[in-house]
JSON list of C-alpha atoms in Angstrom, two decimals:
[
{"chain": "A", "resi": 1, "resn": "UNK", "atom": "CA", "xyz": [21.59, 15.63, 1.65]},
{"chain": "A", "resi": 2, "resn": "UNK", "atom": "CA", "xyz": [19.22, 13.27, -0.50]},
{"chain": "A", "resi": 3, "resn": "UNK", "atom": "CA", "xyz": [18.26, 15.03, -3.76]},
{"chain": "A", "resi": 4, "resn": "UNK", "atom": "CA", "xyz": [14.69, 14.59, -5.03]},
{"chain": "A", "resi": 5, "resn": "UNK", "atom": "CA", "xyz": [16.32, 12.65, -8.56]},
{"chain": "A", "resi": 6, "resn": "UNK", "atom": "CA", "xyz": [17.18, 9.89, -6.83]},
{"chain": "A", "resi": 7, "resn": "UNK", "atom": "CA", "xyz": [15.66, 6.46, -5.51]},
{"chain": "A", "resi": 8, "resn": "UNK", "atom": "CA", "xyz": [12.79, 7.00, -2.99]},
{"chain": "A", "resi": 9, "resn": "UNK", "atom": "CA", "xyz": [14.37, 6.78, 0.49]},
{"chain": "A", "resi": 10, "resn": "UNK", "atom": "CA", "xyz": [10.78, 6.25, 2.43]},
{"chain": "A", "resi": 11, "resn": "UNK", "atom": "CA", "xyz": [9.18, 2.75, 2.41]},
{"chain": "A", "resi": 12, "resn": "UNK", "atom": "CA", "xyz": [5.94, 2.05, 3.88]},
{"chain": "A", "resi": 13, "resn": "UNK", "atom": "CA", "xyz": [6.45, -1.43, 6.23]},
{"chain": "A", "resi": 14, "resn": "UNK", "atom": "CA", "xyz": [3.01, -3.37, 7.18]},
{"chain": "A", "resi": 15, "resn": "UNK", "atom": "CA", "xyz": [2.79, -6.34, 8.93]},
{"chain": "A", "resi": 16, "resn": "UNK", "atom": "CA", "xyz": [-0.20, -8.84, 8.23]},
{"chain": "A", "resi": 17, "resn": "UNK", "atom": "CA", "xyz": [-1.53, -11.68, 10.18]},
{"chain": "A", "resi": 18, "resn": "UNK", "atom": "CA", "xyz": [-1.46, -13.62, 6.65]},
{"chain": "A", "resi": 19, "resn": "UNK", "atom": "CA", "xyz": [1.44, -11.79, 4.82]},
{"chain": "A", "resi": 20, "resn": "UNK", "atom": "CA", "xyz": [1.62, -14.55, 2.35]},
{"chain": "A", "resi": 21, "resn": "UNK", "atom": "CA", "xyz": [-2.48, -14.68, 1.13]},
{"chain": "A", "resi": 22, "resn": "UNK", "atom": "CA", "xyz": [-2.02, -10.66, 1.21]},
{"chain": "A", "resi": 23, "resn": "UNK", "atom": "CA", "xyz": [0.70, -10.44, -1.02]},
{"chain": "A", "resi": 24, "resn": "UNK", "atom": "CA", "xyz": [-1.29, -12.31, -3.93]},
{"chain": "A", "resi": 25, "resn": "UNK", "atom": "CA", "xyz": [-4.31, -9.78, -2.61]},
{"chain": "A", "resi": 26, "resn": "UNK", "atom": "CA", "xyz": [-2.52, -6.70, -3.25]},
{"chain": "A", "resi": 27, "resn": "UNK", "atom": "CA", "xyz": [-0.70, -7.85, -6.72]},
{"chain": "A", "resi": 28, "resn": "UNK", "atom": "CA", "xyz": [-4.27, -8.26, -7.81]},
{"chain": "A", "resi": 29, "resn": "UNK", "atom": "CA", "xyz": [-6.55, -5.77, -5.94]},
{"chain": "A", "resi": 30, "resn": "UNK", "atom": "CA", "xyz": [-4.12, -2.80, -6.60]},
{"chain": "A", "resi": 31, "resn": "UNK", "atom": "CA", "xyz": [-1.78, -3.79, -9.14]},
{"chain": "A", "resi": 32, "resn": "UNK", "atom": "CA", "xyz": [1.41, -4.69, -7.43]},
{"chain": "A", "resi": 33, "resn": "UNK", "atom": "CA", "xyz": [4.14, -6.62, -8.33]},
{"chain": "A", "resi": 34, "resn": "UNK", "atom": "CA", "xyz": [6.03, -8.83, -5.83]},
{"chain": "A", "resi": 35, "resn": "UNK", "atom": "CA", "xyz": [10.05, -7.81, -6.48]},
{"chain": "A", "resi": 36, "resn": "UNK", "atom": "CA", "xyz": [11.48, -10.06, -3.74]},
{"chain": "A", "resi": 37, "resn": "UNK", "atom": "CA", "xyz": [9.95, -12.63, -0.76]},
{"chain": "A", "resi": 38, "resn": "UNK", "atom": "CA", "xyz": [11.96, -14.09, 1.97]},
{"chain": "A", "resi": 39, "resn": "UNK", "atom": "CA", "xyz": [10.39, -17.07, 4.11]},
{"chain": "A", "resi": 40, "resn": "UNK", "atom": "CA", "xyz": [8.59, -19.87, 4.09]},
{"chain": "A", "resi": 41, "resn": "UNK", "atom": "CA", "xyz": [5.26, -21.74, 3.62]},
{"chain": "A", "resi": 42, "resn": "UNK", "atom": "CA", "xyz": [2.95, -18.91, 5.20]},
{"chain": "A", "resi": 43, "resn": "UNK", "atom": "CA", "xyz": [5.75, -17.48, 7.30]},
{"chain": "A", "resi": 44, "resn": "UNK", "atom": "CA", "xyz": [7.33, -13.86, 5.01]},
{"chain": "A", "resi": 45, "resn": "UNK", "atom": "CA", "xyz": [10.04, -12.66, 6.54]},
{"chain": "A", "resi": 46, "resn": "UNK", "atom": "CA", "xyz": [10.21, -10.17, 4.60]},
{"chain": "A", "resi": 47, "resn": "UNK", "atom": "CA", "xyz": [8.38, -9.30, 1.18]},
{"chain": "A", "resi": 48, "resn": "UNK", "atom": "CA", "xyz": [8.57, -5.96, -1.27]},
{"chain": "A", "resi": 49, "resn": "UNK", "atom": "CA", "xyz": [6.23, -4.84, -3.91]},
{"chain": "A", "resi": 50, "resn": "UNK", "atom": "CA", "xyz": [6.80, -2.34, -6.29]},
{"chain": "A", "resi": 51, "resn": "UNK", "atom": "CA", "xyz": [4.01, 0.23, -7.96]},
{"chain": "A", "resi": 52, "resn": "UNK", "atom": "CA", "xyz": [5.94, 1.60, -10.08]},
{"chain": "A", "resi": 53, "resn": "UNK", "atom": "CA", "xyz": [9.19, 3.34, -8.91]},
{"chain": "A", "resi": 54, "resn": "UNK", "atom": "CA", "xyz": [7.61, 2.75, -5.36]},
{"chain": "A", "resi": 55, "resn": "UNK", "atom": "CA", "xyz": [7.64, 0.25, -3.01]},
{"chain": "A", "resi": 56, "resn": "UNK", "atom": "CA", "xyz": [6.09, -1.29, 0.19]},
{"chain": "A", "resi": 57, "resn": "UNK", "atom": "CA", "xyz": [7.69, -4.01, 2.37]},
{"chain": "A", "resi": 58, "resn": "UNK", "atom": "CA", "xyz": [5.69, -5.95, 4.25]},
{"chain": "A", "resi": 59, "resn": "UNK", "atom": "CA", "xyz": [6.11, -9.72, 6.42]},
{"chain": "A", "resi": 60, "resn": "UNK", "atom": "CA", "xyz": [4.19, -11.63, 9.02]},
{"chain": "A", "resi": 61, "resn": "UNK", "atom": "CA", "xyz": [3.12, -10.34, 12.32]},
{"chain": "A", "resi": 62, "resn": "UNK", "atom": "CA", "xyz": [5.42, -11.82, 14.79]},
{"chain": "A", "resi": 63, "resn": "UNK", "atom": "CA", "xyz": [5.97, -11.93, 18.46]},
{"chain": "A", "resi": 64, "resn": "UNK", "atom": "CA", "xyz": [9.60, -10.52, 18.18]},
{"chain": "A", "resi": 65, "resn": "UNK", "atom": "CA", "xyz": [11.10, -7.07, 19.22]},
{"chain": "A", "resi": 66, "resn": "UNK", "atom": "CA", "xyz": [10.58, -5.19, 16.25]},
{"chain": "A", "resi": 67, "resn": "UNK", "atom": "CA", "xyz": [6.82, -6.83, 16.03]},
{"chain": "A", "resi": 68, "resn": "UNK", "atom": "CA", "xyz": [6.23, -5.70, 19.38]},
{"chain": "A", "resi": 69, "resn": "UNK", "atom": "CA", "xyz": [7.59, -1.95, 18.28]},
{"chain": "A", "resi": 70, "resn": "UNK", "atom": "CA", "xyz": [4.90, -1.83, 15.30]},
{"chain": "A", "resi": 71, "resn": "UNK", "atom": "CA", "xyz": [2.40, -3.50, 17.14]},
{"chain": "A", "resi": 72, "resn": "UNK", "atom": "CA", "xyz": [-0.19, -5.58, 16.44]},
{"chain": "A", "resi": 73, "resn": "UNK", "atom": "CA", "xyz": [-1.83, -5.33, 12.52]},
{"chain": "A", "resi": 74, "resn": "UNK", "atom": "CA", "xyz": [-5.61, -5.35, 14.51]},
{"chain": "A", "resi": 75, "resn": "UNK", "atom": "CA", "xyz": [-4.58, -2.31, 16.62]},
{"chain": "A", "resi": 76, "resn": "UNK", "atom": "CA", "xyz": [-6.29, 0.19, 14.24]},
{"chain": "A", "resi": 77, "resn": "UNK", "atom": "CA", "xyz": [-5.69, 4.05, 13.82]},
{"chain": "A", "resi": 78, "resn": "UNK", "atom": "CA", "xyz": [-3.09, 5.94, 12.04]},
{"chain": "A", "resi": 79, "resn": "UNK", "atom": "CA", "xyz": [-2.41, 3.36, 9.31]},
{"chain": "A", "resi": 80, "resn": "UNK", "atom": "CA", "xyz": [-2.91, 4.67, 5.61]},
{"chain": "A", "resi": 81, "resn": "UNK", "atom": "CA", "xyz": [-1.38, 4.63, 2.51]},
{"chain": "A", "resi": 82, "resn": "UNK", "atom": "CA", "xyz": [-2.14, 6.75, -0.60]},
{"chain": "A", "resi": 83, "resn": "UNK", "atom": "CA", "xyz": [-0.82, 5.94, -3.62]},
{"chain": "A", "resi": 84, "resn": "UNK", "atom": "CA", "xyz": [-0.84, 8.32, -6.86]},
{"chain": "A", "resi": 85, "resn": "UNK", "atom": "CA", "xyz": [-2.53, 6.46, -9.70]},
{"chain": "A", "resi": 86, "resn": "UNK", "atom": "CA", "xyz": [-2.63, 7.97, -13.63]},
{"chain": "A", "resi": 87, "resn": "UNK", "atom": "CA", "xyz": [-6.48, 6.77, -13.67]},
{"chain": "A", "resi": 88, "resn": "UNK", "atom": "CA", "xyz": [-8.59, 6.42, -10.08]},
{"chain": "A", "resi": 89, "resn": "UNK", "atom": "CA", "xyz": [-11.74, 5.53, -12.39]},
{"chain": "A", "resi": 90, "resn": "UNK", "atom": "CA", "xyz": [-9.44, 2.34, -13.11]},
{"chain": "A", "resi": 91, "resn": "UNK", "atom": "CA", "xyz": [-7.91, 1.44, -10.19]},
{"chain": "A", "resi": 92, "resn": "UNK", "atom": "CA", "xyz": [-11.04, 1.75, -8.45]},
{"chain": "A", "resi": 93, "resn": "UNK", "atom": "CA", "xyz": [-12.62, -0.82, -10.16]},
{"chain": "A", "resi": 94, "resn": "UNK", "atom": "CA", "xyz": [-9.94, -3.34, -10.22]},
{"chain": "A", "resi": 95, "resn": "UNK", "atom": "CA", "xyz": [-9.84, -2.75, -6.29]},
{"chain": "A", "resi": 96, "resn": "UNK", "atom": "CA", "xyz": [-13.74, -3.12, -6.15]},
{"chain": "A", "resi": 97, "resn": "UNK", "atom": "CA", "xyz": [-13.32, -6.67, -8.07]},
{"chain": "A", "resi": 98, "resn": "UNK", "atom": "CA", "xyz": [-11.09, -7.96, -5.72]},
{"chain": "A", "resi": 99, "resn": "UNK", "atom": "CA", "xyz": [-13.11, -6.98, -2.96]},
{"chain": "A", "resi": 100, "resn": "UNK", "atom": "CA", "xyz": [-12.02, -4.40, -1.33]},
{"chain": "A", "resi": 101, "resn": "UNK", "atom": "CA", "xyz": [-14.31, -2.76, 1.37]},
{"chain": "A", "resi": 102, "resn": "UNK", "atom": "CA", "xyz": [-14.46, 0.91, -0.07]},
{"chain": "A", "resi": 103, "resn": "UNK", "atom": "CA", "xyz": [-15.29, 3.14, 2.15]},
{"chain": "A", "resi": 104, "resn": "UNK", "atom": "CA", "xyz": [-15.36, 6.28, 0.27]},
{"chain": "A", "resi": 105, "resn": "UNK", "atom": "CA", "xyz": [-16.55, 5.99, -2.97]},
{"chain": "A", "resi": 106, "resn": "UNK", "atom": "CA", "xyz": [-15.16, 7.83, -6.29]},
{"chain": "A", "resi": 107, "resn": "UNK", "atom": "CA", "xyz": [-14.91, 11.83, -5.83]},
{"chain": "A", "resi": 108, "resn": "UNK", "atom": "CA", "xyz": [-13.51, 14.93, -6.98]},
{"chain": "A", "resi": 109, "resn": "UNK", "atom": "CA", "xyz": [-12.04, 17.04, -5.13]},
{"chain": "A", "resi": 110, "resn": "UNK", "atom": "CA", "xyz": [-11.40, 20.95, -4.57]},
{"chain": "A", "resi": 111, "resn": "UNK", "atom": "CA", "xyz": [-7.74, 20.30, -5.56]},
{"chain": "A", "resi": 112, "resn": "UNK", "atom": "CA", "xyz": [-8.26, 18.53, -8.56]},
{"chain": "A", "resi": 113, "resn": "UNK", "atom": "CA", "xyz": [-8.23, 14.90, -7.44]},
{"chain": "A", "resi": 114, "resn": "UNK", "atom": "CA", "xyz": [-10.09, 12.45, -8.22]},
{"chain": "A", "resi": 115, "resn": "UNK", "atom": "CA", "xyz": [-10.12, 9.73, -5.42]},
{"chain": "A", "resi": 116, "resn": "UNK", "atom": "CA", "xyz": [-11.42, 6.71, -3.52]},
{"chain": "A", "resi": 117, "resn": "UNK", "atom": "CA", "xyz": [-10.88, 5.09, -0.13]},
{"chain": "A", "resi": 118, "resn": "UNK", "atom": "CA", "xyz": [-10.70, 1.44, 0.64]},
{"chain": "A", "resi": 119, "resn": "UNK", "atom": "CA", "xyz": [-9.75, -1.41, 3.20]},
{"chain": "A", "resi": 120, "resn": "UNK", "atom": "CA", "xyz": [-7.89, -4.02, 2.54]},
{"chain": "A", "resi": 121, "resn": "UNK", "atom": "CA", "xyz": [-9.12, -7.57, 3.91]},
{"chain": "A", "resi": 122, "resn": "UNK", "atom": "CA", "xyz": [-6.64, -6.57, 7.29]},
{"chain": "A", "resi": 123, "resn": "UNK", "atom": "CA", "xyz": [-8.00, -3.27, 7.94]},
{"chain": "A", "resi": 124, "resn": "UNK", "atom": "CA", "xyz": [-5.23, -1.17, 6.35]},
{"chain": "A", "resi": 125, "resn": "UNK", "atom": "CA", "xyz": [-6.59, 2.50, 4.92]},
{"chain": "A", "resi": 126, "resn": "UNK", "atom": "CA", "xyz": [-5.91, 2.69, 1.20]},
{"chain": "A", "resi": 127, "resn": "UNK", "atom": "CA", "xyz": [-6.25, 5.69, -0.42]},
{"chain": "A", "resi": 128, "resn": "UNK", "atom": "CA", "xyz": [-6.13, 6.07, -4.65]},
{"chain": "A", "resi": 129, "resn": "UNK", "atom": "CA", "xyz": [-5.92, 9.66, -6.03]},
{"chain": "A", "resi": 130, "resn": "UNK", "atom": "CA", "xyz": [-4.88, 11.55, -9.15]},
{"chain": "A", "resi": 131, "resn": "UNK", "atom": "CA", "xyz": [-3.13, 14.13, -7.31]},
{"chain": "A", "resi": 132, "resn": "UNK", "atom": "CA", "xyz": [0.35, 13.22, -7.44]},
{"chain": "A", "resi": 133, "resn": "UNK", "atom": "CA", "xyz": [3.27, 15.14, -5.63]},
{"chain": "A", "resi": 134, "resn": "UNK", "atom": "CA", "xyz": [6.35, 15.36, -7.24]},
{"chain": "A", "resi": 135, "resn": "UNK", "atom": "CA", "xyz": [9.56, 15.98, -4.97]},
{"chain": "A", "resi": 136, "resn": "UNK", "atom": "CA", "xyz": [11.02, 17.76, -7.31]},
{"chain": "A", "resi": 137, "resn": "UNK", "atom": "CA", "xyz": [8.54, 20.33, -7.94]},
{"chain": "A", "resi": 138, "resn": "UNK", "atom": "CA", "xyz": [7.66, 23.16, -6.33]},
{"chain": "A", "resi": 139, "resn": "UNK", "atom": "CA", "xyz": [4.22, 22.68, -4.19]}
]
């Protein structure tokens, strides 16, 4: 059984029609940091970036089995990502420089959040908050 000490065991995987230009995108827009790419020219194989002790993989949309499993990045609906920031006042505005389309702006929640919403240039959902779940704790 995984104990909550230990490594994260769930990674988020996108696929982008330009994985390459997007990996540059999110290092700056949200603060990323590319760990490891595999391909080349425009073509990523495979790519991870790390936010912290988290990480996302991502690669280019392909015509392959497993691209035709996750389907296609313009397909819309039930793609987000929220990541737990220290300061969403911050991260907000670095997003908002980069261009991000935000489509909720800056707000405080019942539950003690403070959050935004925003698109990447692809369409992905990204959500910022200060609430911050810790596996180890109790909810």
């Amino acid at each position: 059984m995984p104990t909550a000490t230990e490594a994260p065991r769930i990674y988020p995987a996108l696929r982008y029609r330009n994985a390459a230009k997007m990996i540059d995108w999110l290092c700056e827009a949200f603060g990323f940091e590319l760990r490891a790419r595999h391909g080349e020219g425009d073509m990523v194989h495979h790519a991870e970036l790390t936010f912290g002790s988290s990480m996302i993989m991502l690669g280019s949309a392909r015509d392959d089995d497993y691209g035709k499993m996750v389907g296609d990045p313009s397909g819309g609906g039930g793609k987000s990502i929220y990541i737990a920031v220290d300061d969403a006042d911050a991260a907000y505005a670095r997003a908002k420089k980069a261009g991000a389309r935000i489509v909720q702006e800056l707000v405080d929640r019942d539950h003690g959040s403070r959050e935004f919403i925003c698109l990447d240039p692809e369409g992905n959902v990204w959500s910022f908050g200060t609430y911050w779940p810790k596996a180890a704790e109790k909810a």
